Amino acid sequence: MMKKMSIVLSLLLFFNTAFVLGEGSLSPRQGFVEGYFLQYEIIWVDAKGEAVNVPAEIWQDPAGTQVEDTPLMRDILERIYKEKKLAGEELSKKVMGDLGYVQQIKTVIEGYGGEIYSLPMIANPQLLIDTRPVQRTDFQPGMEVYAELQGRSIRYMDAFSADLPGYIPPGGKVRVGQIKKIDRDQIQVVLPTGTQETYFTSPATIVLKNKVNVSTNVLYEGDRVKLYFDEIDTPYISRLEVEGNSILIKDLYRGTLMVANGLEDKITLENVEVFRNGSWTSLSTGIRVPYNSDLPLYIGGQKIDYRNLKHYRGKRVYLAMKDFFGQEKVEKMVIQSQYERTFSDRIEDINWYSSQMELANKKNISFHEGTMVIKNGRLVDIDVLTTQSDGFFVADGRGGGLVADVISIYNEGLNNSNIGQEQIYAGRLDKVLRDTVVLRDFFLLDQNEWVSFAEDKEFFYDDDTFVYDLENNQVIPTKEFYSGEYSIDERGTSYTKPRDWYAYAYTDGDRIASIFVKKSSDSLRRQRTTTGVVENNPAENPYMGWAISVRDAKDFSSRHGQWMPRNSSLSLFLKEAMIIKNGKRVEIQEIKAGDRLYLVRDDSMTKIVVVK
């Protein structure tokens, strides 16, 4: 039996934006959010500018305190998650933005990213305008301010008057959006307003993903990013934060629409199937999932209003699913208009003027703004499509009049964009010097297949290079690598038993990040490149060592020059595998279920694994 109790929560709505502060613990119903804060001071600012308290009901059961599942509460909690201000973390120690107002009990600041902060001040805060001490009443609404916090209260705040227009503290300008295009150091970003802006990276740009410092090579078209700038008018990014795996499309579903609840933004589906290993596989007789009504909805190439979704009961729908904090959520939805046709083929030509593409099988398919395009596990714009792209196409129509509802691109390279210079080499160790390695008669993995070169190639290594001896199964310090017998001595002396050692090298340009060496060479002609998604965490096989299962695998066919989907999961062994993540060699345990992989394998024996 649930015991009801009533508290007053308050919500600050300012320029149609919500934000919440408080302390304690809060766990909403249905596991929607966990680890949040009770004792909120929530105020509704109405159209007249008057503050009104907003009551909300909560109740308690043996599992803990829970929040009533209403659209208002879901909006509050989702915004908290989106801003990541209270998700088990401390509020940022710095707040920057435009001043809303200053009162005796609180100060309201609108951040550059649109978030709203309602913060009290400590007893005697340090307040400056133009570097001069002032009183809190001297601050005017609209001023750009920089505040430092002590706990959840302002201990320091400064601003500049009109005498210093455009000044912001370092990292004070913030932009949030989705990457549309990457071209070397240029990044085109679509902002929440729909406008497109082009920004630039530099050697000084800091890139963070999951709070780890990474290189710009990790960026994909379709990634959601937060950009920080040190100057108000500069296009050069000082810090770039990449959203983690929550951006990834977890699965592609199709099912029959039964119920569309516009109040809760949830739909109920029957006969649900998931796209697995190249075909539709039955998943469930029925599911109920939330959807994003902010995104456009299409049927047969025509945009429709979400309020009319309920009228399409019995229609087949295609859903791009995301994992939203442990819950499945529809990120994009397309309604089938007539009859389904599917193709696994290559794009031969694209006519952007008529919005049509021609496949290798000579089928012509139209596309539109609502076509769901998935590439590298992300939803991307239709204009990322290129000729010679391999993919899975779900077309809608009859006869020759086909419209693309879903396009899933197979193509995946070692580098995520043309920013990257990462390469994989194999060859004979001709020289190993103090900081230099020379490969003779080497091979380069180019366009997903090995290409041979009858010449020498010089590389550099350093103390951070990972060196592994596959013969003795041990890590080799770089000093021992140089002094060891890993290459034939060409300086006038010889070893007792001269021998050729061979190597796989993962490089960033000409710098070796990781190199695995062995006495004999492998047959590279037997090897192939494969992409796929990890089905389960690595498990240890008593006979073959660590192993993984990969679903939705595609092999690159040198004969056909294209990616070929497999119709079953793939079991792979990692006994001798070089595992790379974020440009560095990592342990096997770094591979997790759901990771996307690019790998080089000889049948079931994996040689190189790159976690994408």
Coordinates of C-alpha atoms in Angstrom, one line a residue:
M1 CA 0.0 0.0 0.0
M2 CA 1.5 3.3 -1.0
K3 CA 1.4 6.1 1.5
K4 CA 0.7 9.5 -0.2
M5 CA 2.3 12.7 0.9
S6 CA 2.2 16.1 -0.6
I7 CA 5.1 18.5 -1.0
V8 CA 5.5 21.8 -2.9
L9 CA 8.0 21.6 -5.8
S10 CA 8.8 24.7 -7.7
L11 CA 9.8 25.1 -11.3
L12 CA 11.5 28.1 -12.7
L13 CA 10.3 28.7 -16.2
F14 CA 12.2 31.5 -17.8
F15 CA 12.2 32.0 -21.6
N16 CA 10.5 28.6 -21.9
T17 CA 13.4 26.9 -20.2
A18 CA 13.3 24.8 -17.0
F19 CA 15.9 24.2 -14.3
V20 CA 15.8 22.7 -10.8
L21 CA 18.1 22.8 -7.8
G22 CA 18.0 21.1 -4.4
E23 CA 19.4 18.4 -2.2
G24 CA 18.4 14.9 -1.1
S25 CA 17.5 11.9 -3.2
L26 CA 14.7 11.3 -5.7
S27 CA 13.8 8.2 -7.7
P28 CA 10.9 8.5 -10.1
R29 CA 8.4 5.8 -10.9
Q30 CA 9.2 3.2 -13.6
G31 CA 12.9 3.8 -13.2
F32 CA 12.8 6.9 -15.4
V33 CA 15.5 8.7 -13.5
E34 CA 17.5 7.8 -10.4
G35 CA 19.9 9.7 -8.1
Y36 CA 18.1 13.0 -8.2
F37 CA 17.3 15.7 -5.6
L38 CA 14.3 16.4 -3.4
Q39 CA 13.5 19.7 -1.5
Y40 CA 13.2 21.8 -4.6
E41 CA 12.4 25.5 -4.6
I42 CA 10.3 25.7 -7.7
I43 CA 8.6 28.8 -9.0
W44 CA 6.5 29.4 -12.1
V45 CA 7.0 32.9 -13.6
D46 CA 3.8 33.7 -15.4
A47 CA 3.2 36.0 -18.4
K48 CA 2.9 39.0 -16.0
G49 CA 6.2 38.2 -14.4
E50 CA 4.5 37.1 -11.1
A51 CA 5.9 34.1 -9.2
V52 CA 3.4 31.4 -8.4
N53 CA 4.1 28.2 -6.5
V54 CA 3.4 24.9 -8.4
P55 CA 2.2 22.0 -6.2
A56 CA 3.0 18.4 -7.1
E57 CA 2.1 15.1 -5.6
I58 CA 4.6 12.5 -4.6
W59 CA 4.2 9.2 -2.6
Q60 CA 6.3 6.7 -0.9
D61 CA 6.4 2.9 -1.1
P62 CA 8.9 0.3 0.3
A63 CA 11.1 0.9 -2.8
G64 CA 11.6 4.6 -1.9
T65 CA 10.3 8.0 -2.8
Q66 CA 8.8 8.3 -6.2
V67 CA 7.5 11.1 -8.4
E68 CA 4.1 11.2 -10.0
D69 CA 4.5 10.3 -13.7
T70 CA 3.1 13.4 -15.4
P71 CA 4.3 15.3 -18.5
L72 CA 5.4 18.2 -16.3
M73 CA 7.6 16.0 -14.0
R74 CA 9.0 14.1 -17.0
D75 CA 9.9 17.4 -18.6
I76 CA 11.7 18.5 -15.3
L77 CA 13.6 15.3 -15.0
E78 CA 14.5 15.0 -18.6
R79 CA 15.9 18.5 -18.6
I80 CA 17.9 17.7 -15.5
Y81 CA 19.4 14.7 -17.2
K82 CA 20.1 16.7 -20.4
E83 CA 22.0 19.3 -18.5
K84 CA 23.7 16.7 -16.3
K85 CA 23.7 19.1 -13.4
L86 CA 22.4 16.8 -10.7
A87 CA 23.1 13.3 -12.1
G88 CA 25.1 12.2 -9.2
E89 CA 27.5 15.0 -9.8
E90 CA 28.2 18.3 -8.1
L91 CA 27.0 21.4 -9.9
S92 CA 29.7 23.0 -12.0
K93 CA 31.9 25.3 -9.8
K94 CA 31.5 28.0 -12.5
V95 CA 28.4 29.5 -14.0
M96 CA 28.5 31.9 -17.0
G97 CA 25.8 33.7 -19.0
D98 CA 23.4 36.6 -19.0
L99 CA 22.0 37.9 -15.8
G100 CA 18.2 37.5 -15.3
Y101 CA 17.9 39.4 -12.0
V102 CA 19.5 39.7 -8.5
Q103 CA 17.4 39.5 -5.4
Q104 CA 18.3 39.2 -1.7
I105 CA 17.6 35.5 -1.7
K106 CA 18.6 34.4 -5.2
T107 CA 20.3 35.3 -8.5
V108 CA 19.0 34.0 -11.8
I109 CA 21.5 33.5 -14.7
E110 CA 20.7 32.2 -18.1
G111 CA 23.7 30.1 -19.3
Y112 CA 25.1 30.5 -22.9
G113 CA 23.7 27.0 -23.7
G114 CA 20.1 28.1 -22.6
E115 CA 20.1 26.5 -19.2
I116 CA 18.7 28.5 -16.2
Y117 CA 20.4 28.8 -12.9
S118 CA 18.6 30.0 -9.7
L119 CA 21.3 30.4 -7.0
P120 CA 21.5 32.0 -3.6
M121 CA 24.6 33.9 -2.5
I122 CA 26.8 33.3 0.6
A123 CA 26.7 35.9 3.4
N124 CA 29.5 38.1 2.1
P125 CA 30.1 37.3 -1.6
Q126 CA 32.8 39.0 -3.6
L127 CA 31.0 41.1 -6.3
L128 CA 32.8 43.1 -9.0
I129 CA 31.9 45.1 -12.0
D130 CA 34.7 46.3 -14.3
T131 CA 37.1 44.8 -11.6
R132 CA 35.7 47.2 -9.0
P133 CA 33.8 46.1 -5.8
V134 CA 30.1 46.7 -6.0
Q135 CA 26.8 45.9 -4.2
R136 CA 24.4 43.2 -5.5
T137 CA 22.0 46.0 -6.4
D138 CA 24.5 47.4 -8.9
F139 CA 24.1 44.4 -11.3
Q140 CA 21.6 45.0 -14.1
P141 CA 19.5 42.4 -16.0
G142 CA 21.2 41.4 -19.3
M143 CA 24.7 41.8 -18.1
E144 CA 27.1 39.0 -19.0
V145 CA 28.3 37.6 -15.7
Y146 CA 30.8 35.0 -14.5
A147 CA 30.1 33.4 -11.1
E148 CA 32.0 30.9 -8.9
L149 CA 30.2 28.7 -6.5
Q150 CA 30.8 27.5 -3.0
G151 CA 28.7 24.4 -2.7
R152 CA 25.5 25.6 -4.4
S153 CA 25.8 29.2 -3.5
I154 CA 27.6 32.1 -5.3
R155 CA 30.7 33.2 -3.5
Y156 CA 32.1 35.4 -6.4
M157 CA 30.5 37.1 -9.3
D158 CA 31.8 39.7 -11.8
A159 CA 30.5 41.5 -14.8
F160 CA 31.6 44.2 -17.3
S161 CA 29.7 47.3 -18.2
A162 CA 29.3 48.6 -21.8
D163 CA 32.8 50.0 -21.7
L164 CA 34.1 46.5 -22.4
P165 CA 31.6 45.0 -24.8
G166 CA 32.0 41.4 -26.0
Y167 CA 34.2 40.3 -23.1
I168 CA 33.7 36.8 -21.9
P169 CA 35.8 34.7 -19.6
P170 CA 37.7 31.8 -21.2
G171 CA 35.3 29.1 -22.3
G172 CA 32.4 31.5 -21.6
K173 CA 30.7 31.2 -25.0
V174 CA 29.0 27.8 -25.5
R175 CA 27.2 26.3 -28.5
V176 CA 25.4 23.0 -28.5
G177 CA 24.5 21.1 -31.7
Q178 CA 24.9 18.1 -34.0
I179 CA 27.8 17.7 -36.3
K180 CA 26.6 17.8 -39.9
K181 CA 30.0 17.7 -41.8
I182 CA 33.7 17.3 -40.9
D183 CA 36.4 18.5 -43.3
R184 CA 39.9 18.4 -41.8
D185 CA 39.8 21.2 -39.2
Q186 CA 36.4 22.5 -40.2
I187 CA 33.3 21.3 -38.3
Q188 CA 29.8 22.2 -39.5
V189 CA 27.3 22.1 -36.7
V190 CA 23.5 22.3 -36.8
L191 CA 22.3 24.4 -33.8
P192 CA 19.0 23.7 -31.9
T193 CA 17.5 26.7 -33.9
G194 CA 18.2 24.8 -37.1
T195 CA 20.9 27.2 -38.3
Q196 CA 24.2 25.8 -39.5
E197 CA 27.5 27.3 -38.3
T198 CA 31.1 26.3 -39.3
Y199 CA 33.7 26.3 -36.6
F200 CA 37.4 25.3 -36.5
T201 CA 39.6 23.1 -34.4
S202 CA 43.3 23.9 -33.7
P203 CA 46.2 22.0 -32.1
A204 CA 45.1 23.7 -28.8
T205 CA 41.5 22.4 -29.0
I206 CA 40.7 20.0 -26.1
V207 CA 38.3 17.1 -27.0
L208 CA 36.5 15.2 -24.2
K209 CA 34.4 12.1 -24.5
N210 CA 33.0 10.4 -21.4
K211 CA 35.3 12.9 -19.5
V212 CA 38.4 11.4 -21.2
N213 CA 40.8 13.5 -23.2
V214 CA 40.7 12.1 -26.8
S215 CA 41.8 13.3 -30.2
T216 CA 39.6 14.9 -32.9
N217 CA 39.8 11.6 -34.7
V218 CA 36.9 10.2 -32.6
L219 CA 34.4 12.7 -34.1
Y220 CA 31.7 11.4 -36.3
E221 CA 29.1 13.1 -38.5
G222 CA 25.9 12.9 -36.4
D223 CA 27.6 13.3 -33.1
R224 CA 26.1 15.7 -30.6
V225 CA 28.6 18.1 -29.2
K226 CA 29.0 21.1 -26.8
L227 CA 31.5 23.7 -28.0
Y228 CA 33.3 26.2 -25.8
F229 CA 35.0 29.4 -27.0
D230 CA 37.4 31.7 -25.3
E231 CA 36.4 34.8 -27.3
I232 CA 33.0 36.1 -28.3
D233 CA 33.7 36.4 -32.0
T234 CA 36.2 33.6 -32.6
P235 CA 35.3 30.6 -34.7
Y236 CA 38.1 28.6 -33.1
I237 CA 36.9 26.0 -30.5
S238 CA 38.8 25.9 -27.2
R239 CA 37.0 22.9 -25.8
L240 CA 34.7 20.3 -27.4
E241 CA 32.7 17.8 -25.4
V242 CA 31.3 14.8 -27.3
E243 CA 28.1 13.2 -26.1
G244 CA 28.7 9.5 -25.1
N245 CA 27.0 6.4 -26.3
S246 CA 23.5 7.8 -25.7
I247 CA 23.7 9.2 -29.2
L248 CA 24.0 5.8 -30.8
I249 CA 21.0 4.0 -32.4
K250 CA 20.6 0.8 -30.5
D251 CA 18.3 -1.0 -32.8
L252 CA 16.0 -0.7 -35.8
Y253 CA 12.4 -1.8 -35.2
R254 CA 9.3 -2.3 -37.3
G255 CA 5.9 -3.0 -35.9
T256 CA 2.2 -2.3 -36.2
L257 CA 0.9 0.9 -34.6
M258 CA -1.9 0.3 -32.2
V259 CA -2.1 3.2 -29.8
A260 CA -0.6 6.7 -29.9
N261 CA -0.9 8.6 -26.6
G262 CA -0.3 12.2 -27.3
L263 CA -0.5 13.3 -23.6
E264 CA 2.4 11.0 -22.6
D265 CA 4.2 10.9 -26.0
K266 CA 4.1 7.1 -26.0
I267 CA 3.1 4.6 -28.6
T268 CA 2.0 0.9 -28.4
L269 CA 3.1 -1.5 -31.1
E270 CA 2.2 -5.1 -31.9
N271 CA 4.1 -7.7 -34.0
V272 CA 7.4 -6.0 -33.3
E273 CA 10.5 -7.1 -35.2
V274 CA 14.1 -6.1 -34.9
F275 CA 16.6 -5.9 -37.8
R276 CA 19.3 -8.5 -37.0
N277 CA 22.0 -10.0 -39.1
G278 CA 20.5 -8.8 -42.4
S279 CA 16.8 -9.7 -41.8
W280 CA 13.8 -8.9 -39.7
T281 CA 13.6 -11.1 -36.5
S282 CA 10.5 -11.4 -34.2
L283 CA 11.1 -9.5 -31.0
S284 CA 7.9 -9.1 -29.1
T285 CA 4.1 -9.4 -29.5
G286 CA 3.8 -5.9 -28.1
I287 CA 5.7 -3.0 -26.6
R288 CA 5.0 0.5 -25.3
V289 CA 7.7 3.1 -25.8
P290 CA 8.2 6.9 -25.6
Y291 CA 8.8 8.9 -28.7
N292 CA 10.2 12.3 -29.5
S293 CA 7.4 14.5 -30.8
D294 CA 9.9 17.4 -31.5
L295 CA 11.2 15.5 -34.6
P296 CA 9.3 15.6 -37.9
L297 CA 7.1 12.6 -38.8
Y298 CA 6.7 11.4 -42.4
I299 CA 4.5 9.0 -44.4
G300 CA 5.2 8.4 -48.1
G301 CA 7.5 11.4 -48.2
Q302 CA 4.8 13.7 -46.8
K303 CA 5.3 15.5 -43.4
I304 CA 2.4 15.0 -41.0
D305 CA 1.5 16.4 -37.6
Y306 CA 2.1 14.2 -34.5
R307 CA -1.5 15.0 -33.4
N308 CA -2.7 12.9 -36.3
L309 CA -0.5 9.9 -35.4
K310 CA -3.5 8.2 -33.7
H311 CA -5.3 8.1 -37.0
Y312 CA -2.7 5.8 -38.5
R313 CA -3.7 2.8 -36.2
G314 CA -2.9 -0.5 -37.9
K315 CA -0.1 1.0 -40.1
R316 CA 3.4 -0.4 -40.1
V317 CA 6.0 2.0 -38.6
Y318 CA 9.8 1.9 -38.6
L319 CA 11.6 3.1 -35.5
A320 CA 15.2 4.1 -34.7
M321 CA 15.6 3.1 -31.1
K322 CA 18.0 4.7 -28.5
D323 CA 19.0 3.6 -25.0
F324 CA 17.9 6.5 -22.9
F325 CA 19.4 5.9 -19.4
G326 CA 18.4 2.2 -19.5
Q327 CA 15.1 2.8 -21.2
E328 CA 14.3 2.3 -24.9
K329 CA 13.2 5.5 -26.6
V330 CA 12.1 6.2 -30.2
E331 CA 14.5 8.7 -31.7
K332 CA 12.9 8.8 -35.2
M333 CA 9.8 7.2 -36.7
V334 CA 8.6 6.8 -40.3
I335 CA 5.1 5.4 -41.2
Q336 CA 4.8 3.0 -44.2
S337 CA 2.3 4.2 -46.8
Q338 CA 1.9 1.3 -49.2
Y339 CA 4.1 -1.8 -49.6
E340 CA 7.6 -2.7 -48.4
R341 CA 10.5 -3.5 -50.7
T342 CA 14.0 -4.1 -49.2
F343 CA 17.4 -4.1 -51.0
S344 CA 21.0 -4.8 -49.9
D345 CA 23.0 -3.0 -52.6
R346 CA 25.3 -0.2 -53.6
I347 CA 24.4 3.4 -54.6
E348 CA 25.5 3.9 -58.2
D349 CA 24.3 7.5 -58.7
I350 CA 22.5 10.3 -56.8
N351 CA 20.5 13.0 -58.5
W352 CA 20.1 15.7 -55.8
Y353 CA 17.9 17.9 -58.0
S354 CA 15.2 15.2 -58.3
S355 CA 16.0 13.6 -54.9
Q356 CA 16.5 10.2 -56.4
M357 CA 19.2 7.5 -56.3
E358 CA 20.0 4.6 -58.5
L359 CA 21.2 1.3 -57.0
A360 CA 23.5 -1.1 -58.7
N361 CA 20.5 -3.3 -59.5
K362 CA 19.1 -0.4 -61.5
K363 CA 16.3 0.3 -59.1
N364 CA 15.5 4.0 -58.8
I365 CA 14.4 5.1 -55.3
S366 CA 13.3 8.6 -54.2
F367 CA 14.3 10.1 -50.9
H368 CA 13.1 13.0 -48.8
E369 CA 13.8 15.0 -45.6
G370 CA 12.0 12.4 -43.5
T371 CA 14.0 9.4 -44.8
M372 CA 15.7 7.7 -41.8
V373 CA 19.5 7.5 -42.6
I374 CA 21.7 5.5 -40.2
K375 CA 25.5 5.6 -40.6
N376 CA 28.2 4.6 -38.1
G377 CA 25.4 3.8 -35.6
R378 CA 24.1 7.4 -35.7
L379 CA 21.2 9.2 -37.3
V380 CA 22.6 11.6 -40.0
D381 CA 21.2 13.9 -42.6
I382 CA 20.3 12.6 -46.1
D383 CA 23.1 14.7 -47.7
V384 CA 25.8 12.5 -46.2
L385 CA 25.0 9.9 -48.8
T386 CA 27.6 9.3 -51.5
T387 CA 27.9 7.2 -54.5
Q388 CA 29.6 3.8 -54.0
S389 CA 28.0 3.6 -50.6
D390 CA 26.8 0.1 -49.6
G391 CA 23.7 -0.3 -47.5
F392 CA 20.3 -1.7 -46.6
F393 CA 17.3 0.1 -48.1
V394 CA 13.7 -0.1 -47.0
A395 CA 11.5 1.3 -49.8
D396 CA 7.8 2.1 -49.7
G397 CA 5.5 2.1 -52.7
R398 CA 4.3 -0.1 -55.5
G399 CA 5.7 -0.8 -59.0
G400 CA 8.4 1.6 -60.0
G401 CA 7.4 4.4 -57.6
L402 CA 9.5 3.7 -54.6
V403 CA 10.4 6.0 -51.7
A404 CA 13.1 5.3 -49.2
D405 CA 11.8 5.1 -45.6
V406 CA 15.1 3.7 -44.1
I407 CA 18.7 3.7 -45.4
S408 CA 21.3 2.0 -43.2
I409 CA 24.8 2.5 -44.6
Y410 CA 27.3 -0.4 -44.2
N411 CA 30.5 1.5 -45.1
E412 CA 32.9 1.9 -42.1
G413 CA 36.6 2.9 -42.3
L414 CA 39.5 2.8 -39.9
N415 CA 39.2 6.6 -39.6
N416 CA 35.9 8.2 -38.7
S417 CA 36.5 11.2 -41.0
N418 CA 39.3 12.8 -43.0
I419 CA 40.7 14.3 -39.7
G420 CA 42.2 10.9 -38.9
Q421 CA 45.6 9.7 -40.0
E422 CA 45.5 6.3 -38.3
Q423 CA 46.8 3.4 -40.3
I424 CA 47.5 -0.3 -39.9
Y425 CA 50.7 -1.8 -41.4
A426 CA 52.2 -5.3 -41.5
G427 CA 55.7 -6.2 -42.7
R428 CA 59.3 -7.4 -41.9
L429 CA 61.3 -5.6 -39.3
D430 CA 64.3 -4.4 -41.2
K431 CA 65.7 -2.0 -38.6
V432 CA 64.9 -1.2 -35.0
L433 CA 66.9 1.8 -33.8
R434 CA 66.6 3.9 -30.7
D435 CA 63.5 5.7 -31.8
T436 CA 63.0 4.5 -35.3
V437 CA 61.6 1.3 -37.0
V438 CA 61.9 0.4 -40.6
L439 CA 59.6 -2.1 -42.3
R440 CA 60.7 -3.8 -45.5
D441 CA 58.3 -5.1 -48.1
F442 CA 55.4 -3.8 -46.0
F443 CA 51.6 -4.0 -46.4
L444 CA 49.1 -1.2 -45.8
L445 CA 45.5 -1.8 -44.9
D446 CA 44.0 0.6 -47.6
Q447 CA 40.3 0.9 -48.3
N448 CA 39.7 -2.2 -46.1
E449 CA 42.1 -4.6 -47.9
W450 CA 45.9 -5.2 -47.7
V451 CA 48.0 -3.5 -50.4
S452 CA 51.7 -4.5 -50.8
F453 CA 54.7 -2.2 -51.3
A454 CA 58.1 -3.6 -52.3
E455 CA 60.0 -0.8 -50.5
D456 CA 61.0 0.4 -47.0
K457 CA 58.9 2.5 -44.7
E458 CA 60.3 4.4 -41.7
F459 CA 58.3 4.9 -38.5
F460 CA 58.9 6.6 -35.2
Y461 CA 58.2 5.3 -31.7
D462 CA 58.6 6.7 -28.2
D463 CA 58.3 5.7 -24.6
D464 CA 54.4 5.7 -24.9
T465 CA 54.5 3.2 -27.7
F466 CA 53.1 -0.2 -26.7
V467 CA 55.3 -3.1 -27.8
Y468 CA 54.2 -6.7 -27.4
D469 CA 56.1 -9.9 -28.2
L470 CA 53.6 -12.5 -29.4
E471 CA 56.2 -15.3 -29.2
N472 CA 56.7 -14.9 -25.5
N473 CA 53.3 -13.3 -24.7
Q474 CA 54.8 -10.3 -22.9
V475 CA 55.0 -6.6 -23.0
I476 CA 58.4 -5.3 -24.1
P477 CA 59.7 -1.9 -22.7
T478 CA 60.9 0.3 -25.6
K479 CA 64.5 0.1 -24.4
E480 CA 64.5 -3.7 -24.6
F481 CA 62.8 -3.4 -28.0
Y482 CA 65.8 -1.4 -29.3
S483 CA 68.4 -3.6 -27.6
G484 CA 66.7 -7.0 -28.4
E485 CA 67.2 -9.2 -31.3
Y486 CA 64.1 -8.2 -33.3
S487 CA 65.9 -7.3 -36.5
I488 CA 69.0 -8.5 -38.4
D489 CA 72.0 -6.5 -37.5
E490 CA 73.4 -4.7 -40.5
R491 CA 76.2 -2.9 -38.8
G492 CA 79.0 -5.4 -39.4
T493 CA 78.1 -8.0 -36.7
S494 CA 75.6 -10.7 -36.8
Y495 CA 73.5 -12.7 -34.4
T496 CA 74.1 -16.3 -33.7
K497 CA 70.9 -17.2 -35.5
P498 CA 69.9 -14.2 -37.7
R499 CA 66.2 -14.2 -38.1
D500 CA 63.5 -12.0 -39.6
W501 CA 60.8 -10.8 -37.2
Y502 CA 57.5 -9.5 -38.5
A503 CA 55.1 -6.9 -37.1
Y504 CA 51.6 -5.5 -37.1
A505 CA 51.8 -1.7 -36.4
Y506 CA 49.0 0.7 -35.6
T507 CA 50.1 4.2 -36.4
D508 CA 49.0 7.8 -36.2
G509 CA 50.7 9.2 -39.2
D510 CA 54.3 7.9 -39.0
R511 CA 54.2 7.5 -35.2
I512 CA 53.7 3.9 -33.9
A513 CA 51.0 3.8 -31.2
S514 CA 51.1 0.0 -30.8
I515 CA 53.3 -2.7 -32.4
F516 CA 53.0 -6.5 -32.1
V517 CA 56.0 -8.6 -33.2
K518 CA 56.4 -12.3 -34.0
K519 CA 59.0 -14.5 -35.7
S520 CA 57.0 -15.5 -38.7
S521 CA 54.6 -13.7 -41.0
D522 CA 50.9 -14.4 -41.3
S523 CA 49.2 -15.1 -44.6
L524 CA 47.6 -11.7 -45.2
R525 CA 45.7 -13.0 -48.3
R526 CA 43.5 -15.1 -45.9
Q527 CA 42.6 -12.1 -43.8
R528 CA 39.6 -9.9 -44.2
T529 CA 38.1 -6.8 -42.6
T530 CA 34.8 -7.0 -40.7
T531 CA 32.6 -4.6 -38.9
G532 CA 29.8 -5.4 -36.3
V533 CA 28.4 -4.9 -32.9
V534 CA 29.5 -6.9 -29.8
E535 CA 26.7 -9.1 -28.5
N536 CA 28.2 -9.8 -25.1
N537 CA 31.1 -8.9 -22.9
P538 CA 34.3 -11.0 -23.7
A539 CA 34.2 -14.5 -22.1
E540 CA 37.2 -16.7 -21.4
N541 CA 37.3 -20.0 -23.4
P542 CA 39.2 -22.7 -21.5
Y543 CA 40.9 -23.8 -24.8
M544 CA 41.1 -20.7 -27.0
G545 CA 41.3 -17.9 -24.5
W546 CA 39.1 -14.7 -24.7
A547 CA 36.2 -14.8 -27.2
I548 CA 33.4 -12.5 -28.3
S549 CA 30.3 -12.8 -30.4
V550 CA 29.6 -10.1 -33.0
R551 CA 26.2 -9.5 -34.6
D552 CA 25.1 -7.5 -37.6
A553 CA 28.5 -8.3 -39.1
K554 CA 29.6 -7.1 -42.6
D555 CA 32.7 -8.5 -44.4
F556 CA 34.5 -6.4 -47.0
S557 CA 34.7 -8.4 -50.2
S558 CA 37.8 -7.7 -52.3
R559 CA 36.3 -9.5 -55.2
H560 CA 33.2 -7.4 -55.3
G561 CA 34.8 -4.3 -53.8
Q562 CA 31.9 -3.8 -51.3
W563 CA 30.6 -4.7 -47.9
M564 CA 28.6 -7.9 -47.7
P565 CA 26.3 -8.5 -44.7
R566 CA 26.4 -11.8 -42.9
N567 CA 23.2 -13.6 -42.0
S568 CA 24.4 -14.9 -38.6
S569 CA 26.4 -13.8 -35.6
L570 CA 30.2 -14.3 -35.7
S571 CA 32.3 -16.0 -32.9
L572 CA 35.8 -14.6 -32.7
F573 CA 38.8 -15.3 -30.5
L574 CA 41.1 -12.6 -29.2
K575 CA 44.2 -14.6 -28.2
E576 CA 46.6 -12.6 -30.3
A577 CA 44.5 -9.5 -31.0
M578 CA 45.8 -6.0 -30.8
I579 CA 42.9 -4.0 -29.3
I580 CA 42.8 -0.3 -30.0
K581 CA 40.4 2.2 -28.4
N582 CA 40.6 6.0 -28.8
G583 CA 43.9 5.6 -30.6
K584 CA 45.6 3.5 -27.9
R585 CA 46.1 -0.1 -27.1
V586 CA 43.8 -1.3 -24.3
E587 CA 43.0 -4.5 -22.5
I588 CA 40.4 -7.0 -23.6
Q589 CA 38.1 -6.0 -20.7
E590 CA 37.7 -2.6 -22.4
I591 CA 35.4 -4.3 -25.0
K592 CA 31.8 -4.0 -23.9
A593 CA 28.5 -5.4 -25.2
G594 CA 27.1 -2.9 -27.7
D595 CA 30.5 -1.6 -28.8
R596 CA 30.9 -1.2 -32.6
L597 CA 34.1 -2.9 -33.9
Y598 CA 36.3 -2.6 -37.0
L599 CA 38.5 -5.6 -37.1
V600 CA 41.0 -7.6 -39.1
R601 CA 40.7 -11.4 -38.8
D602 CA 41.9 -14.7 -40.2
D603 CA 38.7 -16.8 -40.0
S604 CA 37.8 -16.8 -36.3
M605 CA 41.2 -15.6 -35.1
T606 CA 41.2 -11.9 -34.7
K607 CA 44.4 -10.0 -35.4
I608 CA 43.4 -6.3 -34.8
V609 CA 40.3 -4.9 -33.1
V610 CA 39.5 -1.2 -33.2
V611 CA 36.6 -0.2 -30.9
K612 CA 34.7 2.5 -32.7

